Coordinates of N, CA and C in Angstrom, one line a residue:
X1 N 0.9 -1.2 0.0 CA 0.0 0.0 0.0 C 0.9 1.2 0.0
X2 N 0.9 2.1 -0.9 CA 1.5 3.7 -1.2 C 0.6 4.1 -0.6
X3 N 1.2 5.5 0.5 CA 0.3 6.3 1.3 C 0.9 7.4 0.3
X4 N 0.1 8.8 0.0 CA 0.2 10.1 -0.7 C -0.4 10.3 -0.5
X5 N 0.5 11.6 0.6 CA 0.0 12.4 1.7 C -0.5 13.8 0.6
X6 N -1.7 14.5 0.8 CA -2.1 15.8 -0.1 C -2.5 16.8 0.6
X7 N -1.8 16.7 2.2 CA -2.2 18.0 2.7 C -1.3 18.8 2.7
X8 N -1.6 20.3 2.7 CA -0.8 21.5 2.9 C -0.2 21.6 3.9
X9 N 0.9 22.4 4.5 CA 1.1 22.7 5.9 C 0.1 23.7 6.0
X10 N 0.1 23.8 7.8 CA -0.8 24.6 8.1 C -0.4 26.0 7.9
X11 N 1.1 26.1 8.5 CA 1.3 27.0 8.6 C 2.2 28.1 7.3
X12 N 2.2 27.4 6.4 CA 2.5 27.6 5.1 C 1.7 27.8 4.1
X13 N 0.1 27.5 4.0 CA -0.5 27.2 3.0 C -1.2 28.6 2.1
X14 N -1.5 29.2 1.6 CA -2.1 30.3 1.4 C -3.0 30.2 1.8
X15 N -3.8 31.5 2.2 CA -4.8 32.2 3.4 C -5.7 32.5 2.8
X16 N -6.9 31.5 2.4 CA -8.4 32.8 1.9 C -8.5 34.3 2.8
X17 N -8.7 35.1 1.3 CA -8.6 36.4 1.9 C -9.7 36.5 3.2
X18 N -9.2 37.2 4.0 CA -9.9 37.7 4.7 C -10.0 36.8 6.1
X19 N -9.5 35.6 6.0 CA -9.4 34.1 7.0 C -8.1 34.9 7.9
X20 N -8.0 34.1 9.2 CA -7.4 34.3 10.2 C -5.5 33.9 9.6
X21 N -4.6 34.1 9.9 CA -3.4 33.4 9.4 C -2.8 32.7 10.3
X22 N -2.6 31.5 10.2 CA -2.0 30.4 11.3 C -1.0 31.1 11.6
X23 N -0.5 30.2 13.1 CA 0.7 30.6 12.9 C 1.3 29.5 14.9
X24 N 2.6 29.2 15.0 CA 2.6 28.3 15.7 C 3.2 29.2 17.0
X25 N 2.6 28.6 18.3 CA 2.9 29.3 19.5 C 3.6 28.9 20.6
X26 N 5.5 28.4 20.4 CA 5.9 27.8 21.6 C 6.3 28.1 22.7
X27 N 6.0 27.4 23.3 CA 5.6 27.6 25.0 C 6.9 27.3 26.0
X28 N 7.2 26.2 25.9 CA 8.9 25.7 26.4 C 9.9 25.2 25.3
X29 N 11.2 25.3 25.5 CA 11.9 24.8 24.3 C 13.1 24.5 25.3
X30 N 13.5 22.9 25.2 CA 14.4 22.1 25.7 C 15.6 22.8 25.5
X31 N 15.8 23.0 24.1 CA 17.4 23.8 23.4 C 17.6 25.2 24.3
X32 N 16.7 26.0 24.2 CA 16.5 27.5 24.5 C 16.5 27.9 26.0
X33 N 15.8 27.2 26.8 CA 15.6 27.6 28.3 C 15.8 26.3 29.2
X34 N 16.5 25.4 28.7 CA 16.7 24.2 29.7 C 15.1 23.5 30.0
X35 N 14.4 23.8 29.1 CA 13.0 23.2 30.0 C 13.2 21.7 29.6
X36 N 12.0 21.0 30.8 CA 11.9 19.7 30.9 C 11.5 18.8 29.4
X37 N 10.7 19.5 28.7 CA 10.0 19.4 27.3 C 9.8 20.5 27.0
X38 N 9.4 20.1 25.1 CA 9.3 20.9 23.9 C 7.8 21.0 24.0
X39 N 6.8 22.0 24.1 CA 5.5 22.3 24.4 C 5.1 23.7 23.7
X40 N 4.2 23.1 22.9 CA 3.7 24.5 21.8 C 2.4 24.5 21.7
X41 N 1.3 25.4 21.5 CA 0.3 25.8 21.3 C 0.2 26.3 19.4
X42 N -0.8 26.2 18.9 CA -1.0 27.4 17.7 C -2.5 27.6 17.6
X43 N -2.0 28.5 16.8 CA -3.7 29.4 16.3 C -4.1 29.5 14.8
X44 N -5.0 28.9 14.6 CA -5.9 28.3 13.4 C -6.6 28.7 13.3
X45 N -7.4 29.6 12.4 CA -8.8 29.2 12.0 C -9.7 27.8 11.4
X46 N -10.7 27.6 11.3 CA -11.0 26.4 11.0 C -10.8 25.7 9.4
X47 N -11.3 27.2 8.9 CA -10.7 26.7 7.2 C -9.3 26.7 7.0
X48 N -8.2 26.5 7.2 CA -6.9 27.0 7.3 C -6.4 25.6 6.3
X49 N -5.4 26.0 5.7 CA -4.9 24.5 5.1 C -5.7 24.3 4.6
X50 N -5.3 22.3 4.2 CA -6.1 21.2 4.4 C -7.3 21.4 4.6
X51 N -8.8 20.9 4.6 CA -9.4 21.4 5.6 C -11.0 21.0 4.9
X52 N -12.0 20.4 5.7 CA -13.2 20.0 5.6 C -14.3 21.1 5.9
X53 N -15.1 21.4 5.2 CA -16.5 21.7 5.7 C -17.3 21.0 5.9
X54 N -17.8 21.2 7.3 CA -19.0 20.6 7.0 C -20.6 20.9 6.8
X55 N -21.9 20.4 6.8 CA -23.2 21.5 6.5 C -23.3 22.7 7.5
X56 N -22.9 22.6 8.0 CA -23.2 23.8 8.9 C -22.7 25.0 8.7
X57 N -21.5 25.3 8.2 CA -20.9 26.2 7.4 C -21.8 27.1 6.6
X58 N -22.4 26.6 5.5 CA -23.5 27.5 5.1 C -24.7 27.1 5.0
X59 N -25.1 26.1 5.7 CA -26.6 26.3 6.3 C -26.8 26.2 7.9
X60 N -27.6 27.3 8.1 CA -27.7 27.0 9.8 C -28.6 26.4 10.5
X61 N -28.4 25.7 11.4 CA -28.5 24.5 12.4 C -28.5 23.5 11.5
X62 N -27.6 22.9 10.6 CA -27.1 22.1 9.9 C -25.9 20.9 10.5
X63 N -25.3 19.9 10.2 CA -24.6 19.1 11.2 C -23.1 20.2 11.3
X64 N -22.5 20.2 12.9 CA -21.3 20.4 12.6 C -20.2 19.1 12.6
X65 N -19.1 20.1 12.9 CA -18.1 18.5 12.4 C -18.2 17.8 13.3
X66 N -18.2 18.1 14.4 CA -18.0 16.8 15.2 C -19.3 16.0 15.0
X67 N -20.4 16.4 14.2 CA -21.0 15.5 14.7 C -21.5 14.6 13.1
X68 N -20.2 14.8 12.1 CA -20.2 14.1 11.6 C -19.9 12.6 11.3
X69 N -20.3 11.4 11.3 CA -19.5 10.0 12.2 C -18.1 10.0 10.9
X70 N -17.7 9.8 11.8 CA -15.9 9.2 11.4 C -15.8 8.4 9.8
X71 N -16.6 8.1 9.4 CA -16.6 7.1 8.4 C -16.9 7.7 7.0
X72 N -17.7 8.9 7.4 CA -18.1 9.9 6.2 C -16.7 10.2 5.4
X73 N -15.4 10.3 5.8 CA -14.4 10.9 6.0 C -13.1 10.4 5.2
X74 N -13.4 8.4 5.1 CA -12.8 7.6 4.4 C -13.6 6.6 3.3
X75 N -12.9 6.7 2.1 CA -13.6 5.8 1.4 C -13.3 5.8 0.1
X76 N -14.0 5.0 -1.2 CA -13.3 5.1 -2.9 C -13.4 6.7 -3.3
X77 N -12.0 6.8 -3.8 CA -12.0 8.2 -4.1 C -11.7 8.4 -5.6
X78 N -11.6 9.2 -6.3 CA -11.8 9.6 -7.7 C -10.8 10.7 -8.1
X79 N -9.6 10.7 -8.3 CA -9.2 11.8 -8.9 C -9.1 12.6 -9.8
X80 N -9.7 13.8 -10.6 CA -10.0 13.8 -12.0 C -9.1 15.3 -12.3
X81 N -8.1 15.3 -13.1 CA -8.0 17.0 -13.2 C -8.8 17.7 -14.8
X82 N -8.9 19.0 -13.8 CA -9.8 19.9 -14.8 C -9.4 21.4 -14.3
X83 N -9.5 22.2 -15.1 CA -8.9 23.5 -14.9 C -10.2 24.5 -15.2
X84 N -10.7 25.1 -14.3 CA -11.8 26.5 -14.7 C -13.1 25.9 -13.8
X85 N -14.5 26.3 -14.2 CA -15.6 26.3 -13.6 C -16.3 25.3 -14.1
X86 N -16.3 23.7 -13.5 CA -17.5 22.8 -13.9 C -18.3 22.7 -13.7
X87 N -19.6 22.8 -14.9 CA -20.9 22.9 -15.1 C -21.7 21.4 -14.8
X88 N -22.8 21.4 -14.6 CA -23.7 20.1 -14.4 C -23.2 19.7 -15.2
X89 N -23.2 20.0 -16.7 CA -23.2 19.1 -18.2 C -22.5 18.4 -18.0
X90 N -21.2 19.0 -18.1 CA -19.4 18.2 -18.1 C -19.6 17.5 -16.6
X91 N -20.1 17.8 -15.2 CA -20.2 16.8 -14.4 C -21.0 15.2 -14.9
X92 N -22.2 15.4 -15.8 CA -22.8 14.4 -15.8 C -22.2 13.4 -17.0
X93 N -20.9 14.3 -17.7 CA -20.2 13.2 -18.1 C -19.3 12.1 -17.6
X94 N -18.7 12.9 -16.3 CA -17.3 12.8 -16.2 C -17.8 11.3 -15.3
X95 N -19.2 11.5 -14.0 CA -19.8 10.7 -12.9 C -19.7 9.3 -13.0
X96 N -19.9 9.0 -14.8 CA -20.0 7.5 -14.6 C -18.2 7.0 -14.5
X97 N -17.5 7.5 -14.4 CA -16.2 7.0 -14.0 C -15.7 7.8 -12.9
X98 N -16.3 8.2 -12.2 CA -16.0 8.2 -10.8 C -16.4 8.3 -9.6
X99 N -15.6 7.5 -8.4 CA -16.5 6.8 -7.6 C -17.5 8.2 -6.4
X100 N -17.9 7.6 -5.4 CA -18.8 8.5 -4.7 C -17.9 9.4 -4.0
X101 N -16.7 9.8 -3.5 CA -15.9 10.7 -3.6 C -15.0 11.1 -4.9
X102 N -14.9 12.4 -5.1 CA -14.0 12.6 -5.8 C -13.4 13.9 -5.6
X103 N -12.5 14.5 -5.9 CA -11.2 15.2 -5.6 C -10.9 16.1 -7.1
X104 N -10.6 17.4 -7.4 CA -10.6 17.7 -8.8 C -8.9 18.1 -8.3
X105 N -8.4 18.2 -9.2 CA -6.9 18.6 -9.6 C -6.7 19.7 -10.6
X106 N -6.4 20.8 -10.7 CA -6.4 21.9 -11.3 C -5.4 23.2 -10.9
X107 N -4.3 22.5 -10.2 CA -3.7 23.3 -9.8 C -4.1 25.1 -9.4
X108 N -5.1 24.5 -8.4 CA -5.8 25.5 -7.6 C -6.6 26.1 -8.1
X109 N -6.9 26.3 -9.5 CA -8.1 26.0 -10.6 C -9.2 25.8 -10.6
X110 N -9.4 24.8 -9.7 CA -10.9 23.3 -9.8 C -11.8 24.1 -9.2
X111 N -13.1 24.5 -9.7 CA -14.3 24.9 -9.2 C -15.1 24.4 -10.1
X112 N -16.3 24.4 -8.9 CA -17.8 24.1 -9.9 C -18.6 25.7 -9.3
X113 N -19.8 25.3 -10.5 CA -20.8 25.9 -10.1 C -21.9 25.5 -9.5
X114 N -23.2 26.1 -9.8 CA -24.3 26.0 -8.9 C -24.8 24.2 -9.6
X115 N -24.7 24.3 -11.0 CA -25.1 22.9 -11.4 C -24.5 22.0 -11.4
X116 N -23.0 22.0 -11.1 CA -22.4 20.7 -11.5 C -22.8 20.6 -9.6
X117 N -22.8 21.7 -9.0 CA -23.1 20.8 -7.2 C -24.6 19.9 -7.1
X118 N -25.7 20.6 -8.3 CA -26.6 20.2 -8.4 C -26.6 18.4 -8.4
X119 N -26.1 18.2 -9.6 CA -25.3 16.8 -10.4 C -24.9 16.1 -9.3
X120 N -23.6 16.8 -8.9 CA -23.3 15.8 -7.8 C -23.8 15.1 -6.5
X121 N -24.8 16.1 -6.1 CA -26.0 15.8 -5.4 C -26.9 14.9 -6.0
X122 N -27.6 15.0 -6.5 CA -28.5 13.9 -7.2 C -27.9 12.4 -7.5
X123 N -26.5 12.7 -7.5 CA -25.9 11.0 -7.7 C -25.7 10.6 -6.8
X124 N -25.6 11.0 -5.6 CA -25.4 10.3 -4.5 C -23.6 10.7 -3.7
X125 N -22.9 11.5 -4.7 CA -21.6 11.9 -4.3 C -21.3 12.2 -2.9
X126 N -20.5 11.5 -2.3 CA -20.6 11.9 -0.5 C -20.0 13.0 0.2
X127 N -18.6 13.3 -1.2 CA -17.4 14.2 -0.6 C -16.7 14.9 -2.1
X128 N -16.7 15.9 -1.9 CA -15.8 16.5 -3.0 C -15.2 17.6 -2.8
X129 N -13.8 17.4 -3.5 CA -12.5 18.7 -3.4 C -12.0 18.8 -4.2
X130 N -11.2 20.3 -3.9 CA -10.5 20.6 -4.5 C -9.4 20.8 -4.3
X131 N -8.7 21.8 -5.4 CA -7.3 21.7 -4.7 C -6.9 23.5 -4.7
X132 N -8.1 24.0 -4.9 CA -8.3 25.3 -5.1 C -8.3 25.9 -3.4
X133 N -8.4 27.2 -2.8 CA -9.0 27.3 -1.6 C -10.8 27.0 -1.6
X134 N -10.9 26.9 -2.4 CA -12.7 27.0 -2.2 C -13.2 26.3 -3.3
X135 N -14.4 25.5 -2.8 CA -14.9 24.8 -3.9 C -15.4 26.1 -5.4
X136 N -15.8 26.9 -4.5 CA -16.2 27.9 -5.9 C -15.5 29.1 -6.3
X137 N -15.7 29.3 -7.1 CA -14.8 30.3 -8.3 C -15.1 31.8 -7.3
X138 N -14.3 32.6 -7.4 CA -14.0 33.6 -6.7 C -15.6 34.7 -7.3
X139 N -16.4 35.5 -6.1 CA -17.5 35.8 -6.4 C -18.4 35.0 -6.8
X140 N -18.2 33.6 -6.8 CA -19.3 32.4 -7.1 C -18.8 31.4 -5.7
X141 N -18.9 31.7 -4.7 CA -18.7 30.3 -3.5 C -20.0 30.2 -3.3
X142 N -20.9 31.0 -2.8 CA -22.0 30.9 -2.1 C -22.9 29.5 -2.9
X143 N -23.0 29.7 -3.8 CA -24.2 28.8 -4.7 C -23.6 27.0 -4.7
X144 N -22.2 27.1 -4.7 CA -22.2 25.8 -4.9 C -21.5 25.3 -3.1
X145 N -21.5 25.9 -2.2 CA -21.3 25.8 -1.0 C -22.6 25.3 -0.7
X146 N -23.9 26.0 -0.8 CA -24.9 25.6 -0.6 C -26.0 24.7 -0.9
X147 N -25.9 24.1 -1.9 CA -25.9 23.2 -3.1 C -25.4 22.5 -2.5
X148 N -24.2 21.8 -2.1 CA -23.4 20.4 -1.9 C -23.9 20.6 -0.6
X149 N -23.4 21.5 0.6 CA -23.8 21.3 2.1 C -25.0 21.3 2.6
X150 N -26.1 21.6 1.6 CA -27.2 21.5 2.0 C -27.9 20.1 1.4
X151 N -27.2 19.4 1.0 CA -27.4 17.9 0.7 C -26.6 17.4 1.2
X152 N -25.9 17.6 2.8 CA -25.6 17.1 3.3 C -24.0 15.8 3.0
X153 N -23.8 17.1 1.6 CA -22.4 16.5 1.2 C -20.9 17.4 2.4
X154 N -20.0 16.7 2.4 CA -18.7 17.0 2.8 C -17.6 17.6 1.5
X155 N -17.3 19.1 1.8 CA -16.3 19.5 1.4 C -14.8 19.4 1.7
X156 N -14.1 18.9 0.9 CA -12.4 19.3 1.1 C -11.9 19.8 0.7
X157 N -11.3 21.1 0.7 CA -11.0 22.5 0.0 C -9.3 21.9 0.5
X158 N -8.4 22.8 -0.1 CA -7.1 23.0 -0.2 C -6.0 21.9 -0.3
X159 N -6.4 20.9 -0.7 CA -5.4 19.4 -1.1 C -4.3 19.8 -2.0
X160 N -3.1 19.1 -1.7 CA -2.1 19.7 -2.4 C -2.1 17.6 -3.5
X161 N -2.3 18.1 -4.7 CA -2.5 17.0 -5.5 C -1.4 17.0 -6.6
X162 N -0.3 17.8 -6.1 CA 0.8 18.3 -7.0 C 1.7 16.2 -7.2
X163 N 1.6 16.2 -8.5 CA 2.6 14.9 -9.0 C 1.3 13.5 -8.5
X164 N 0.1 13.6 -8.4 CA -1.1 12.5 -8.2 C -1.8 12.5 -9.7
X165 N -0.8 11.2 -10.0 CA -2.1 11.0 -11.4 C -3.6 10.7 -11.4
X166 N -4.4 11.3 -12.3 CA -5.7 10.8 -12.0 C -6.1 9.3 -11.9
X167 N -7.0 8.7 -11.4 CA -7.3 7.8 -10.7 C -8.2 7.5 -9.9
X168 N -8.2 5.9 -9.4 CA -8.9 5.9 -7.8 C -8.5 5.5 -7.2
X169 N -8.3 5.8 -5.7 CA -7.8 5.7 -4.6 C -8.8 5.6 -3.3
X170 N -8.2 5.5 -2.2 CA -9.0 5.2 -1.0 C -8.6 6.7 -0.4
X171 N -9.7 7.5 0.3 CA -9.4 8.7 0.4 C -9.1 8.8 2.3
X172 N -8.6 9.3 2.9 CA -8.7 9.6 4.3 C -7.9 11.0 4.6
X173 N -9.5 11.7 5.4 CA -9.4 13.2 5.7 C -10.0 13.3 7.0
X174 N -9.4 12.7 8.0 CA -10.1 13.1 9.3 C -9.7 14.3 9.8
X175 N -11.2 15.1 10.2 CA -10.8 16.3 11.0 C -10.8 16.0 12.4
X176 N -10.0 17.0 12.9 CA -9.8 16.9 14.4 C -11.5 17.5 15.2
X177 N -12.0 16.8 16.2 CA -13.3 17.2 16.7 C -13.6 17.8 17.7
X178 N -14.1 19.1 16.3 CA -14.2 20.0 17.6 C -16.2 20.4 17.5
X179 N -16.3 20.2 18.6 CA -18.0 20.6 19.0 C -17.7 22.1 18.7
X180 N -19.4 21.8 17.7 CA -19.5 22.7 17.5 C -19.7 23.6 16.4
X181 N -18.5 23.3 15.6 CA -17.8 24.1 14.4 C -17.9 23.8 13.7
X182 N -18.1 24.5 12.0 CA -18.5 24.4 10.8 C -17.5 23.8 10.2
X183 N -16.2 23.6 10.6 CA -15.0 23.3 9.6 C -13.8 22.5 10.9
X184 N -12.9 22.1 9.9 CA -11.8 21.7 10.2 C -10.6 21.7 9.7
X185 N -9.5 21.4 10.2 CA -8.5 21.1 9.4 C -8.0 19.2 9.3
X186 N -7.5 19.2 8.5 CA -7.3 17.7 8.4 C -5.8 16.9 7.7
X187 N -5.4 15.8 8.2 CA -4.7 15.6 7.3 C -5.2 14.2 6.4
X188 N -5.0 14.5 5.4 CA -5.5 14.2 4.1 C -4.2 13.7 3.4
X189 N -4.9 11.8 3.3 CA -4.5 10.9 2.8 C -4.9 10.4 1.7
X190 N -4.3 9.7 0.1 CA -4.7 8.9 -0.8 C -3.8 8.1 -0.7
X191 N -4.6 6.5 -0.5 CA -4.1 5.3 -0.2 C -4.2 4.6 -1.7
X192 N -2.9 4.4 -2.2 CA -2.9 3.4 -3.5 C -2.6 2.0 -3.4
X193 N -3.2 1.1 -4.1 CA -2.7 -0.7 -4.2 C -1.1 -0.6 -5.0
X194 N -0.5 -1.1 -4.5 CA 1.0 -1.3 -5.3 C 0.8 -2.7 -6.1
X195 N 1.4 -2.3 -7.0 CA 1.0 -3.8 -8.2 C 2.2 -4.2 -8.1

């Protein structure tokens, strides 16, 4: 089994405008002050990196992450690259070859619109990303954010899919659980068969 790890650093990754900027907060350092241990704090926002939404994000009283079950999170995944804004049309081509997650590659490129979220909803899709910061095209997030999370689909915005040929893979994106909250960050795995 090849593990291909596709998360960003946190504290590295580019920042949707307007989002908080990580950044890492250490507390004791063994080298520096003789302490007993190395002990650090940091400060995230929830979209930061890597990172899941989930319905609650743009619909309210919708599920948050924690109270997503664990399993939503891993499963057959689909890698497809495409560059610009996918429409329902070109989604309802691409669906019959790919499995109920899929993942778009566009070197930060990959967005849909209002119909291809339409699409992917109606097929039963459980999870879809990109590798963009946001599923949707800049002055177009709203419609396909609400579209997929309000069908109770799972978002994964910011995957670094740099040198992943398209394909299928086994996906794993667990977010850390926090009550409460619309989002997370994650690290984000594609598990391959070695032949």
């Amino acid at each position: 089994m090849k593990v291909l790890d596709i998360t960003r650093d946190l504290f590295t990754a580019p920042v949707y405008p307007g989002d908080p900027v990580p950044y890492p907060d250490p507390k004791l350092r063994m080298a520096e002050n003789g302490s007993l241990c190395n002990l650090s704090a940091f400060y995230s926002g929830c979209h930061s990196g890597t990172h899941v939404d989930a319905p609650l994000h743009f619909v309210d009283g919708a599920a948050a992450i924690d109270e997503i079950p664990a399993e939503r999170f891993y499963g057959r995944c689909t890698v497809v690259s495409m560059t610009g804004t996918l429409t329902g049309q070109q989604m309802e081509i691409l669906l019959p070859f790919c499995e109920k997650m899929i993942l778009f590659h566009g070197n930060g490129k990959a967005f849909l619109d209002a119909s291809a979220a339409i699409v992917l909803g109606q097929a039963g899709v459980t999870l879809v990303g990109t590798d963009a910061q946001s599923i949707g095209p800049a002055g177009g997030e709203l419609a396909p954010h609400v579209e997929l999370l309000g069908r109770n689909m799972i978002i994964l915005e910011g995957v670094d899919l740099t040198g992943v040929p398209d394909g299928n893979y086994t996906l794993c994106c667990m977010p850390l659980k926090l009550h409460g909250l619309e989002a997370s960050p994650v690290r984000a795995v594609l598990l391959q068969e070695e032949t």
